XYZ file of C-alpha atoms in Angstrom:
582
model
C 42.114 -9.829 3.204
C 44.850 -11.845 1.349
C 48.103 -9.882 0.160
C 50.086 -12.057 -2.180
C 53.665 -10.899 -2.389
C 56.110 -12.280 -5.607
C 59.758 -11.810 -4.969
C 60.243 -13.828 -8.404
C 61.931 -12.079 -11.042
C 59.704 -13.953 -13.459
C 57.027 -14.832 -14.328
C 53.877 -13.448 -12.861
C 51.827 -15.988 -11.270
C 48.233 -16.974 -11.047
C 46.339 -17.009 -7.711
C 43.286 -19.840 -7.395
C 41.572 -21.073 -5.040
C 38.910 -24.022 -4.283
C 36.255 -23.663 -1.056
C 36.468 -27.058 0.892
C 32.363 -27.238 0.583
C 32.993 -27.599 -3.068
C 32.750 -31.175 -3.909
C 34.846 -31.603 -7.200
C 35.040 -28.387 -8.185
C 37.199 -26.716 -10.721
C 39.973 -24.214 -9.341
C 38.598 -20.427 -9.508
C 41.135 -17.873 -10.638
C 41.252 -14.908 -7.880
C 44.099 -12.489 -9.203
C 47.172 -12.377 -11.384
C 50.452 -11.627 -9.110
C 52.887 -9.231 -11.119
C 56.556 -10.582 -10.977
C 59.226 -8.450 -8.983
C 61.197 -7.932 -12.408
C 64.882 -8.470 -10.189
C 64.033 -5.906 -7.887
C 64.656 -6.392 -3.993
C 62.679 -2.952 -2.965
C 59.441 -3.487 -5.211
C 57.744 -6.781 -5.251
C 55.125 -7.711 -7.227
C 51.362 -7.679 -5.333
C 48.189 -8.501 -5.508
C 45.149 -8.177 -3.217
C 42.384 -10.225 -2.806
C 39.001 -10.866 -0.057
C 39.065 -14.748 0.246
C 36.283 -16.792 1.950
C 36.279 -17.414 5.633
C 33.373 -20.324 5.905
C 35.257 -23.021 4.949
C 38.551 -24.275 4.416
C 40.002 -22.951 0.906
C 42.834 -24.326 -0.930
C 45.274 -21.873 -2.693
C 47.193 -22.571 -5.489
C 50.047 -20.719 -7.284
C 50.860 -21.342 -10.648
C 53.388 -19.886 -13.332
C 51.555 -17.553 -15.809
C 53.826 -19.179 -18.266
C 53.628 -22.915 -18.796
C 50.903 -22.867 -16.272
C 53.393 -24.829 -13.773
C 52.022 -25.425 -10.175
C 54.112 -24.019 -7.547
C 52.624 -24.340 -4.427
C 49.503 -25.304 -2.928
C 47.850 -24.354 0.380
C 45.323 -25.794 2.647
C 44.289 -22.912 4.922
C 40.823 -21.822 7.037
C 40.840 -17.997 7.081
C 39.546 -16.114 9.957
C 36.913 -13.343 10.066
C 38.503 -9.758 9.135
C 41.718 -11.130 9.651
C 44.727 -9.860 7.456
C 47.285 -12.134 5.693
C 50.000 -12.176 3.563
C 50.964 -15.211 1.232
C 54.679 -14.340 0.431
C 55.885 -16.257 -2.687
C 60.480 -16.621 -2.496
C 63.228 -18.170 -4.256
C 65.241 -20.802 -1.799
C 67.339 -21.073 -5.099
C 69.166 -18.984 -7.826
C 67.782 -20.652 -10.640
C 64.358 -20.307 -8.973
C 63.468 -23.984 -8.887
C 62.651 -24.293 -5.796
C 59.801 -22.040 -4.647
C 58.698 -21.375 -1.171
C 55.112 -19.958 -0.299
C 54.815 -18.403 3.111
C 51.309 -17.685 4.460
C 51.910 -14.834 7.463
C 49.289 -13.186 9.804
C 49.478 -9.823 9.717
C 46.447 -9.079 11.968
C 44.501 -11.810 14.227
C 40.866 -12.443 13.128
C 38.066 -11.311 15.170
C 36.481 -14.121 17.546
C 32.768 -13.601 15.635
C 31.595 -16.628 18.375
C 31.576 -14.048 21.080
C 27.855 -12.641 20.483
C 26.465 -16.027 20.621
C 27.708 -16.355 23.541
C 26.341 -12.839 24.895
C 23.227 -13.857 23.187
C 23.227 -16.995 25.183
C 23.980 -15.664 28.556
C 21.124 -12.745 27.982
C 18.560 -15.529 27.467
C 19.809 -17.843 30.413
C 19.264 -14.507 32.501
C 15.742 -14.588 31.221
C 15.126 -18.163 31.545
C 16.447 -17.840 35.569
C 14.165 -15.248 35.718
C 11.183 -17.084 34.733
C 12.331 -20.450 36.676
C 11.810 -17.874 40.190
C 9.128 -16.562 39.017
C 7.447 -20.511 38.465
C 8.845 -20.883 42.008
C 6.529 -17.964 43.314
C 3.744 -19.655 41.448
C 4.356 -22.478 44.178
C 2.576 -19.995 46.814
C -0.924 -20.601 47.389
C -1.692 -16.655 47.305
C 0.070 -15.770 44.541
C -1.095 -18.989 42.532
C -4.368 -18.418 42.858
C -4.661 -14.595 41.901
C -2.642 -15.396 38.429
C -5.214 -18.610 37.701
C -8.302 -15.995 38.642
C -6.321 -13.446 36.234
C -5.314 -16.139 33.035
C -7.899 -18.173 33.369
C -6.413 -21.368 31.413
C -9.377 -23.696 31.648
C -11.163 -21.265 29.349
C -8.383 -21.267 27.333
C -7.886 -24.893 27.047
C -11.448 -25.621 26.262
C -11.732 -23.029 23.998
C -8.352 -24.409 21.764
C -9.837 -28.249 21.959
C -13.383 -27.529 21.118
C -11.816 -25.869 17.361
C -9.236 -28.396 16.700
C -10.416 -31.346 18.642
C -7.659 -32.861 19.772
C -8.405 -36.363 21.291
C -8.185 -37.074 24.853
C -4.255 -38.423 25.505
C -6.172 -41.023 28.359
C -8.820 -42.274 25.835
C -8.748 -45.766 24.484
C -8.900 -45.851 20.549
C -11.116 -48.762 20.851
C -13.285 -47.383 23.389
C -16.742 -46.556 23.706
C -17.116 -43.492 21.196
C -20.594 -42.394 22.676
C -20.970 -38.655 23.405
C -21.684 -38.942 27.244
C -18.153 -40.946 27.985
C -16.819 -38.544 25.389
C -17.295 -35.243 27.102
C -17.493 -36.178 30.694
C -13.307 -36.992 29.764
C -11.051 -34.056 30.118
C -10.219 -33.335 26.433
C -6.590 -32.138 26.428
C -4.062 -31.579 23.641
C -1.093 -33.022 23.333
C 1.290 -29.964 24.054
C 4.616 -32.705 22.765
C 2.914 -31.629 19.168
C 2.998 -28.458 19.474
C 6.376 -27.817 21.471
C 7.651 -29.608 18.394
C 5.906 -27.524 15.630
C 6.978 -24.438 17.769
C 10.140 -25.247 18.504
C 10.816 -25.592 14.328
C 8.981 -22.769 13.649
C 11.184 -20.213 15.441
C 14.161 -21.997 14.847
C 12.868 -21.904 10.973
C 12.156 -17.754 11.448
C 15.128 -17.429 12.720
C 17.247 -18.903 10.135
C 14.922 -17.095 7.546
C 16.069 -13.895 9.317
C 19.772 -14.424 8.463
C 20.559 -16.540 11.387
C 22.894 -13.090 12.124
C 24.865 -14.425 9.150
C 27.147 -17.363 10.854
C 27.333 -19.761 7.628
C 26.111 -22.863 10.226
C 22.643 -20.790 9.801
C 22.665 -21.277 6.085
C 21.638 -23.912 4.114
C 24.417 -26.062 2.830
C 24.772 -25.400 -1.081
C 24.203 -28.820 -1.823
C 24.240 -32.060 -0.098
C 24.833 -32.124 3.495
C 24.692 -33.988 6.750
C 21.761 -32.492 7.722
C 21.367 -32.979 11.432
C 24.586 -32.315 12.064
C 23.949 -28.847 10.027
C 20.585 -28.363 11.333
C 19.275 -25.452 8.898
C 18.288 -28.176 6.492
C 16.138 -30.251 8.637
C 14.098 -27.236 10.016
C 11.494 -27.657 7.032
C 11.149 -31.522 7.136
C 10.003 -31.589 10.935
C 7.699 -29.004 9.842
C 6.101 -31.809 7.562
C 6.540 -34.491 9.633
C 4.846 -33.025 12.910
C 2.064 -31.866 10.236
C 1.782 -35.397 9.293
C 1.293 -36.207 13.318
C -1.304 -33.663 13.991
C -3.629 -34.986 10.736
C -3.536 -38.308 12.838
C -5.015 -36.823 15.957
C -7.278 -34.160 13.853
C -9.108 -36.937 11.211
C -9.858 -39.306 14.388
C -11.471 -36.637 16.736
C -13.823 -34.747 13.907
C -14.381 -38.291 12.538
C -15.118 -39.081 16.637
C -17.225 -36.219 16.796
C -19.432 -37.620 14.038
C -18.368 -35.333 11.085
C -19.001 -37.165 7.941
C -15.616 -37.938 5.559
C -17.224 -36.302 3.014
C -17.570 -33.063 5.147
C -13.772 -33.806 6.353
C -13.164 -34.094 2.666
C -14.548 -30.930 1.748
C -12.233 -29.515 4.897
C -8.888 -31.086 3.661
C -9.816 -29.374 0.011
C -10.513 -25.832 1.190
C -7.259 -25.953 3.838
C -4.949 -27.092 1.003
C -6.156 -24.831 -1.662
C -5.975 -22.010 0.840
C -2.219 -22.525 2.304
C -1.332 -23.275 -1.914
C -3.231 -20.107 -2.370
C -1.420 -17.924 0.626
C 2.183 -19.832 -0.696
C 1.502 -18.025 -3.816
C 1.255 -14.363 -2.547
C 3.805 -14.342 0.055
C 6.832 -15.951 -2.325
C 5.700 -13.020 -4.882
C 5.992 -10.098 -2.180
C 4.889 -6.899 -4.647
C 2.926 -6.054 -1.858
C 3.837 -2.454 -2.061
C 6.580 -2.059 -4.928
C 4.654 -2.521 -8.484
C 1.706 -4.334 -10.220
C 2.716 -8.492 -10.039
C 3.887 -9.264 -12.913
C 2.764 -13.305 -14.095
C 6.017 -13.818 -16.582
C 7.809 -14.068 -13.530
C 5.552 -15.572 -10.888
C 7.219 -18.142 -8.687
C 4.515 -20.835 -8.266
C 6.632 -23.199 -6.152
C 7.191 -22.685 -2.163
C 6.616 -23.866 0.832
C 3.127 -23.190 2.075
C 2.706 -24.839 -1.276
C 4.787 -27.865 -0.939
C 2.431 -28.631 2.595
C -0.751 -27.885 1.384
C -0.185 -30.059 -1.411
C 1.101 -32.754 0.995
C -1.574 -32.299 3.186
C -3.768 -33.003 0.608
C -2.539 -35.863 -0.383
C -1.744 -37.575 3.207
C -5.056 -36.291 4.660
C -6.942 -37.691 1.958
C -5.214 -40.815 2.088
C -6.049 -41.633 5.898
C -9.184 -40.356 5.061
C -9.857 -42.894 2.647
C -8.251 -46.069 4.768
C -8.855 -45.002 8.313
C -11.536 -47.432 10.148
C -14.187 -46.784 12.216
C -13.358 -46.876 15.954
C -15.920 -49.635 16.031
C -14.736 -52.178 13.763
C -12.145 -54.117 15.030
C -8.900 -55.866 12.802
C -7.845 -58.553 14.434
C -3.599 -57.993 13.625
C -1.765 -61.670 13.551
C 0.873 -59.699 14.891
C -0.213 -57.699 17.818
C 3.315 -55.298 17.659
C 2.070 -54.562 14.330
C -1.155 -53.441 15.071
C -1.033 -49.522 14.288
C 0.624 -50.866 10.490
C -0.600 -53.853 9.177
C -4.232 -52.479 9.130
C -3.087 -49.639 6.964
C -1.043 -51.871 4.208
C -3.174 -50.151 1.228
C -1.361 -46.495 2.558
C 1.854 -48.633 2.834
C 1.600 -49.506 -0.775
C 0.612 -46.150 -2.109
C 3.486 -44.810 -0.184
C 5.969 -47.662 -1.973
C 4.370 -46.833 -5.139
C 5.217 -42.864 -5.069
C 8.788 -43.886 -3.711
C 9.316 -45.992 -6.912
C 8.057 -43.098 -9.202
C 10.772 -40.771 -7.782
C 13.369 -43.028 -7.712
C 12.423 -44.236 -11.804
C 12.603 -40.340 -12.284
C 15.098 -39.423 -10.824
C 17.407 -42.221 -12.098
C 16.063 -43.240 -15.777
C 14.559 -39.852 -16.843
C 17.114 -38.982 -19.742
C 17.805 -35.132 -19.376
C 19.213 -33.607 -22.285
C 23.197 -33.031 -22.193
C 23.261 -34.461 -18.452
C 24.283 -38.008 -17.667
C 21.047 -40.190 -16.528
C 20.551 -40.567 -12.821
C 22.470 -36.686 -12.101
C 22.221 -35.549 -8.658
C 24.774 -32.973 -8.362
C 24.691 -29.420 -8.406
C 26.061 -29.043 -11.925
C 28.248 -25.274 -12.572
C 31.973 -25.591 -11.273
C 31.245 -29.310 -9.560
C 32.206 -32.334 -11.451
C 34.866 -30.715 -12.387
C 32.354 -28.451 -14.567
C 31.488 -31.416 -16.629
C 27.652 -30.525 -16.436
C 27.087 -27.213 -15.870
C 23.795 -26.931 -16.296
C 22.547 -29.633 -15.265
C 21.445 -28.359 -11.896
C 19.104 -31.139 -9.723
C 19.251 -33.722 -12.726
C 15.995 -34.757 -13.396
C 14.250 -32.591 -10.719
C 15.586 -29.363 -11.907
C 14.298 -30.963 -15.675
C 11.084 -31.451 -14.555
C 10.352 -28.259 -13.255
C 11.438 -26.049 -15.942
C 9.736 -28.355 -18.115
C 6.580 -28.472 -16.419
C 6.516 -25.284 -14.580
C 9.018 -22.641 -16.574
C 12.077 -21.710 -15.730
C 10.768 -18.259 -14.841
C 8.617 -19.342 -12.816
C 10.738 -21.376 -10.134
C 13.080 -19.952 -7.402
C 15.880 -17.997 -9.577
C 18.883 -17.642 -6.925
C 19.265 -21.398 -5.206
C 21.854 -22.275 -2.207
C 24.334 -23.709 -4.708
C 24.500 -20.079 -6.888
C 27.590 -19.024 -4.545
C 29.653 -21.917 -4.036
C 29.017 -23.812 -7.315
C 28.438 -20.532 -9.264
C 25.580 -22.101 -10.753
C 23.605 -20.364 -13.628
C 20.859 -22.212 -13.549
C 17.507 -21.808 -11.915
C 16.443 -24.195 -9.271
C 13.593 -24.679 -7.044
C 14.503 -26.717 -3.636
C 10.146 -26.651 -3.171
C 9.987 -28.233 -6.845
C 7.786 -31.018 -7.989
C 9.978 -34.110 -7.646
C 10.690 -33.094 -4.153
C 6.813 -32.941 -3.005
C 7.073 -36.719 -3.236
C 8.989 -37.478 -0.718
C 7.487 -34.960 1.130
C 4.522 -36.722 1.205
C 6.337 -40.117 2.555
C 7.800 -37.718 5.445
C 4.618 -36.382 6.482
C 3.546 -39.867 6.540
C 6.180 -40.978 8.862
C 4.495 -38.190 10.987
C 1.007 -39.401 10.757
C 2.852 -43.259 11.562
C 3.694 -41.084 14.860
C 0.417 -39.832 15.326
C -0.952 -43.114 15.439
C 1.233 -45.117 17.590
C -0.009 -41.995 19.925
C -3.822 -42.620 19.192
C -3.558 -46.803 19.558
C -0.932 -46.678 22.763
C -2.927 -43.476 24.915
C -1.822 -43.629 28.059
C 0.698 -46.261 27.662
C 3.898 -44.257 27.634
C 6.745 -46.943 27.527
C 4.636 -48.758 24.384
C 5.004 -44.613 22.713
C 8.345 -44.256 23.470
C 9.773 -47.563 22.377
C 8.067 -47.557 19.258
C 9.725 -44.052 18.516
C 12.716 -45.404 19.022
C 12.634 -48.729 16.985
C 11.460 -45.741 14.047
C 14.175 -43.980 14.583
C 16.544 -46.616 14.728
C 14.841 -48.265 11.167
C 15.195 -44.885 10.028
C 18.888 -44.243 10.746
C 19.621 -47.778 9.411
C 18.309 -47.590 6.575
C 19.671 -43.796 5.765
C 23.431 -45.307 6.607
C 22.663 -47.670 3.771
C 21.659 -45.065 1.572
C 24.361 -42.867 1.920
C 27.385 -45.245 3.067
C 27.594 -42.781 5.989
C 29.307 -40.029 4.098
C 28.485 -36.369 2.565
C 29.236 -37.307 -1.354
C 30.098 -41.098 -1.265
C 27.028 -42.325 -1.390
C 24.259 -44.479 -3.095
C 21.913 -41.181 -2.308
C 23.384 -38.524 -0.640
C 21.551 -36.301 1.624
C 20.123 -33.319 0.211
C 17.687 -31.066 1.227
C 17.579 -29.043 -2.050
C 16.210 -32.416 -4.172
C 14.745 -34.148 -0.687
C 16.279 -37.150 -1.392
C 14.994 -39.980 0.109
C 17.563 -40.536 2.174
C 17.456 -37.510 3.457
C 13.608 -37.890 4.282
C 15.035 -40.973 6.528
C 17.823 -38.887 8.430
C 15.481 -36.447 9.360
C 12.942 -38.649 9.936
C 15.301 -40.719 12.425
C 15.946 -37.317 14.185
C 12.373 -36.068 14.233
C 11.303 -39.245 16.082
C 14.224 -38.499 18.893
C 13.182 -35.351 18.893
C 9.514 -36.014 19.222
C 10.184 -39.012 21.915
C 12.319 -36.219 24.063
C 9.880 -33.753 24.255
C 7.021 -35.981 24.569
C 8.743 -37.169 27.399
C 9.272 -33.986 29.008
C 5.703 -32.221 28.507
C 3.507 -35.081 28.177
C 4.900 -37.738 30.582
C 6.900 -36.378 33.317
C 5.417 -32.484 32.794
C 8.843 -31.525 33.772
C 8.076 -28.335 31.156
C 5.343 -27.198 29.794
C 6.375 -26.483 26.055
C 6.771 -22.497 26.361
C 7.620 -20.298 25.091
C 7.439 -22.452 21.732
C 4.370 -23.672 22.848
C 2.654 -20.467 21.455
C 3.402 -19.932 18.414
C 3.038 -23.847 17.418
C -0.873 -23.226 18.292
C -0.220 -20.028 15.673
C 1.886 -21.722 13.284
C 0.475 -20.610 9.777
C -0.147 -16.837 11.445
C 3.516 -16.959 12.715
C 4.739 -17.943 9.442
C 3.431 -16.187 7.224
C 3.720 -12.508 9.059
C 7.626 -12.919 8.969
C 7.387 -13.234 5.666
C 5.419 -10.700 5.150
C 6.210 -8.647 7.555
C 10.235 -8.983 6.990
C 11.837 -5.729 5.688
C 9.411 -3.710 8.391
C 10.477 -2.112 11.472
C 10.326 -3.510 13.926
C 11.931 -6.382 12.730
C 14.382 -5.241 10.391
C 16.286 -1.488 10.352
C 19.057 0.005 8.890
C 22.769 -1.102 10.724
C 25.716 0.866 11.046
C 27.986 -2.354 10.417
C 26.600 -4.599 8.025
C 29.288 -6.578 8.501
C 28.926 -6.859 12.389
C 27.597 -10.466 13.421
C 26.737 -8.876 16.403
C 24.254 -6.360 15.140
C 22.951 -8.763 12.516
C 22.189 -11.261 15.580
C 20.512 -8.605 17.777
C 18.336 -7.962 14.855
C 17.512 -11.435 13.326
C 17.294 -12.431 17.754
C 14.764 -9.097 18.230
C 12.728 -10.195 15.025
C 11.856 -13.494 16.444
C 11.482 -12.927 19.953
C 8.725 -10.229 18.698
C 6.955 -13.470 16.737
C 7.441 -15.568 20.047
C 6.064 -12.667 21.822
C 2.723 -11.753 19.565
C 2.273 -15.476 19.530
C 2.045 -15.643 23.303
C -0.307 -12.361 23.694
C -2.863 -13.855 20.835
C -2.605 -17.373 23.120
C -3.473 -15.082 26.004
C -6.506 -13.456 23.922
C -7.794 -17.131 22.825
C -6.851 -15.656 18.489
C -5.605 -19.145 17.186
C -6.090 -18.343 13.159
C -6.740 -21.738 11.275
C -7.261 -22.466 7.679
C-alpha cells in the first residue's frame, strides 16, 4: 500500500508509475493527488496498491502543465506500507521534494521456501538411512523378495524397448546375442523427463505464487528464470527417447511401415488428448466450438513428434550397413546430412516469416509484445508475424485468450505461446534431443566419448545463442522468448538441456551415485502425470478453499501437496508395473 501525501497548495498532481519488466513502456497513471489548498492540518491524499515483483518507477507530475516533479526508482516489499510525501523546500514552490517513508516493514514471503526446504531435506535424510539399512544383508533381501524389480524392469523394457546401454550400434543384431544381453533403460532419460515434469506441475500449480514461478511476460533470460525452459526440455528429452525407441523396435525387426503406422496413431492421439484437456467443460456446460482453443501443448509435441519421428524414420540406416565417415568425430552427423538440411530448411522458413511477412499496421520483422511496449507504438501487434499467422490461420477465438504479457504490457490482444510459428522450432529442439540420443546409441558404453560430446553441444549451443542475442534481455539480434520460441531461445535451452542431461547421466548412468527417484517415476508416467493435473486441477485433493489467499505460505503447501500426490501415484503405479503409453 502506497499513501501519497501533497503538502502543495497547488496544483494536484498525477501519480504514474512504470514496472522495471516493462521494456519501453509508456508511464501508467495510478491516482490523481488532491492539492493541500494552503492548509497545514489537511493534506491532500491519495491511496494506491503498487506492484511488488519488480522494481517500479514513480513519477509525479503537475496536473497543470503536466510538469515532472520527481521521479522514483523503488522495489516495494510484500504487504508493506509506505508513504510518498510530496513538500515545498521553497516559498514559491520551485523546488519540490518527494519523500518515500516506511510506515510498516514488508513481510519476509522467502521464509516458507525455506520451511518447505528444510521439511523435504528431513525427508530426503530419512530416506538416505533408510538406503543405509538396505546395506544389511537381511533386510536387503526381504525388500528385493517383496518389490521384486527384475520383474519390473523386464516388464518396462519389453513395452518400450529401450536398447541395451552396453550394446554396440554396429554389432551383431541377431536375436540370440540380443536377448542373452541384459536389456536396461537408460534411467538419465527419464530422471530428466521426470525431473521437468514435476518441476512443470508445479509451476502449473501456481508455483505458491512467487513471480520467479511465472513465466516472464515477454522475453527473458530463460535459464536464469527457469519457468520458461521447463517446456523445451520436455521436447528435447522427447527428441532423445525417439532415438533409443526407432532403433530398438527397428532392432526388434518391426517394419518402418508398422513404426510408421505407430508414430501416426501416437501423434494423432496426444493432438487429440491436447484438444480436450485445454477445453476443460468437463463438468460445467456443453463445449462450445466458436471458442475452442485448438493450440496447446500435448499438441505442439505430438505434432513434433510427428514430424522428427518420421524424419529419422525415413533417414535412419540399417544397423548393418556401414558409412564409412571421412571424419570419424563426425560420425553420429555426417551420415544424417539429408535431416541436417531439412532442419536448415524449416529454420529459414521461420526466420523469412518471421522477418519479411508484412503484418498489417505492424512494422515488418515485429517481435515485441505490442500494448504499452514501444512506447505503445504497436499495440496490437502482439508476436508480429506469429501472432498474424495464427489468427489468420487458426481464429482469433480459437487461440489462448489471456497470454503472459496481458498484465504487464496490458495487452488486448490474443496470443497463443503453443502457436504455429513456434512448432518450428520446436521441431529443431526436439532434434537437438534425438542428436543426444544418438551420440548415446553410437558411443554405448563409452562414457567420456558421451560426455564430451554433450559438452562441445552445449558449448556450440551457448555460442551461438550469445551471438543471437548480444548477451542481453532486449538488445539483441533475437531475443530470447519463450512465448514466440525464438530460435535463440531453442539454443539457450538447448545449451542447458545438454548440461543438464550430461549431469544426470553422469550421476545415474555412470557413477550410479543416485538412482533417478523420486522423478524417476513419474518420467516412466509422463503423459498419465500430465495430463491428470490438468484434469484433475480444481479437485480436492489437490486444490481447496484457503483462508488467506494472499498467504504464500498456504498457496505453497497447496501447489507443494498437489505435486507430491502426482510424484506419489506415479511411484505406486511404478510399483504395480501401470506405465500408460500412447
Amino acid at each position: 500500500l502506497l499513501l501519497v501525501r501533497n503538502e502543495l497548495p497547488a496544483p494536484g498532481l498525477r501519480l504514474a508509475a512504470r514496472s522495471g519488466s516493462c521494456h519501453q513502456c509508456l508511464y501508467q497513471f495510478l491516482a490523481f493527488v488532491p492539492p493541500s489548498n494552503g492548509s497545514l492540518t489537511k493534506t491532500g491524499t491519495a491511496s494506491v496498491m503498487v506492484d511488488t515483483q519488480h522494481p517500479l518507477t514513480l513519477m509525479l507530475n503537475s496536473s497543470v502543465g503536466d510538469t515532472q516533479l520527481c521521479k522514483i526508482q523503488y522495489h516495494f516489499g510484500e504487504f508493506g506500507n509506505y508513504s510518498l510525501v510530496v513538500k515545498a523546500l521553497t516559498a514559491n514552490t520551485e523546488t519540490v521534494s518527494c519523500d518515500l517513508i516506511i510506515n510498516q516493514d514488508p513481510i519476509n514471503s522467502y521464509f516458507p521456501i525455506l520451511f518447505a526446504f528444510l521439511v523435504y531435506m528431513g525427508i530426503l535424510a530419512v530416506l538416505i538411512v533408510g538406503r543405509l539399512f538396505m546395506k544389511i544383508d537381511p533386510v536387503r533381501n526381504w525388500v528385493y523378495k517383496k518389490l521384486n524389480p527384475r520383474e519390473t524392469d523386464r516388464l518396462i523394457n519389453s513395452e518400450l524397448g529401450s536398447p541395451n546401454t552396453t550394446d554396440s550400434i554396429n554389432c551383431d543384431p541377431a536375436p540370440h546375442s540380443w536377448s542373452t544381453a541384459s536389456r536396461q533403460r537408460l534411467h538419465s532419460l527419464d530422471t530428466f523427463r521426470g525431473l521437468s515434469l514435476v518441476i512443470m506441475v508445479f509451476v502449473n500449480y501456481g508455483g505458491g505464487k512467487y513471480w520467479f514461478f511465472k513465466h516472464e511476460s515477454w522475453n527473458d533470460i530463460s535459464q536464469l528464470h527457469f519457468p520458461s525452459a521447463l517446456f523445451s526440455r520436455f521436447v528435447f528429452i522427447m527428441g532423445t527417447s525417439i532415438a533409443l525407441s526407432l532403433s530398438s523396435m527397428l532392432r526388434w525387426g518391426s517394419s518402418k511401415w508398422k513404426v510408421l503406422r505407430k508414430i501416426l496413431w501416437r501423434s494423432f492421439l496426444l493432438i487429440l488428448l491436447g484438444i480436450i484437456v485445454v477445453n476443460p467443460n468437463y463438468c460445467l456446460k456443453p463445449l462450445s466450438w466458436d471458442n475452442l482453443r485448438i493450440p496447446g501443448v500435448l499438441q505442439r509435441l505430438g505434432f513434433t513428434y510427428l514430424v522428427v519421428a518420421a524424419l529419422e524414420l525415413l533417414f535412419t540406416r540399417a544397423e548393418s550397413a556401414t558409412w564409412e565417415a571421412p571424419y570419424p568425430a563426425l560420425q553420429d552427423i555426417l551420415p544424417y546430412w539429408p535431416q541436417w538440411i531439412f532442419i536448415l530448411m524449416l529454420e529459414v522458413i521461420w526466420l523469412c516469416l518471421t522477418f519479411l511477412l508484412p503484418v498489417p499496421d505492424c512494422p515488418r520483422g515485429y517481435l515485441g509484445p505490442g500494448g504499452i511496449g514501444d512506447f505503445g507504438k504497436y499495440p496490437n501487434c502482439t508476436g508480429g508475424a506469429a501472432g498474424y499467422i495464427d489468427r489468420l490461420l487458426v481464429g482469433e477465438k480459437h487461440i489462448y485468450q489471456h497470454p503472459s504479457s496481458t498484465v504487464t504490457y496490458q495487452t488486448t490482444m490474443p496470443y497463443d505461446p503453443e502457436g504455429i510459428l513456434g512448432t518450428i522450432n520446436s521441431i529443431v529442439m526436439a532434434f537437438l534431443g534425438l542428436q543426444a540420443g544418438k551420440i548415446t546409441l553410437f558411443y554405448k558404453d563409452q562414457h567420456k566419448q558421451i560426455m564430451s560430446r554433450f559438452v562441445i553441444w552445449s558449448i556450440l549451443m551457448g555460442t551461438i545463442s550469445a551471438i543471437l542475442t548480444k548477451c542481453s534481455k532486449e538488445e539483441g539480434f533475437i531475443p530470447i522468448n519463450k512465448n514466440l520460441w525464438s530460435i535463440s531461445y531453442v539454443t539457450t535451452t538447448g545449451c542447458f538441456a545438454f548440461i543438464l542431461l550430461l549431469l544426470i547421466y553422469y550421476l545415474v548412468d555412470v557413477k550410479k551415485l543416485w538412482s533417478g527417484a523420486p522423478f524417476f517415476y513419474p518420467g516412466m508416467n509422463s503423459i498419465l502425470v500430465y495430463i491428470g493435473h490438468e484434469v484433475f486441477e480444481n479437485y480436492f485433493p489437490f486444490k481447496w478453499k484457503m483462508q488467506d489467499s494472499q498467504s504464500h505460505a498456504e498457496h505453497l503447501t497447496q501447489n507443494l501437496t498437489a505435486t507430491t500426490l502426482w510424484v506419489l501415484i506415479s511411484y505406486l503405479l511404478y510399483r504395480r508395473r501401470i506405465f500408460w503409453k500412447i
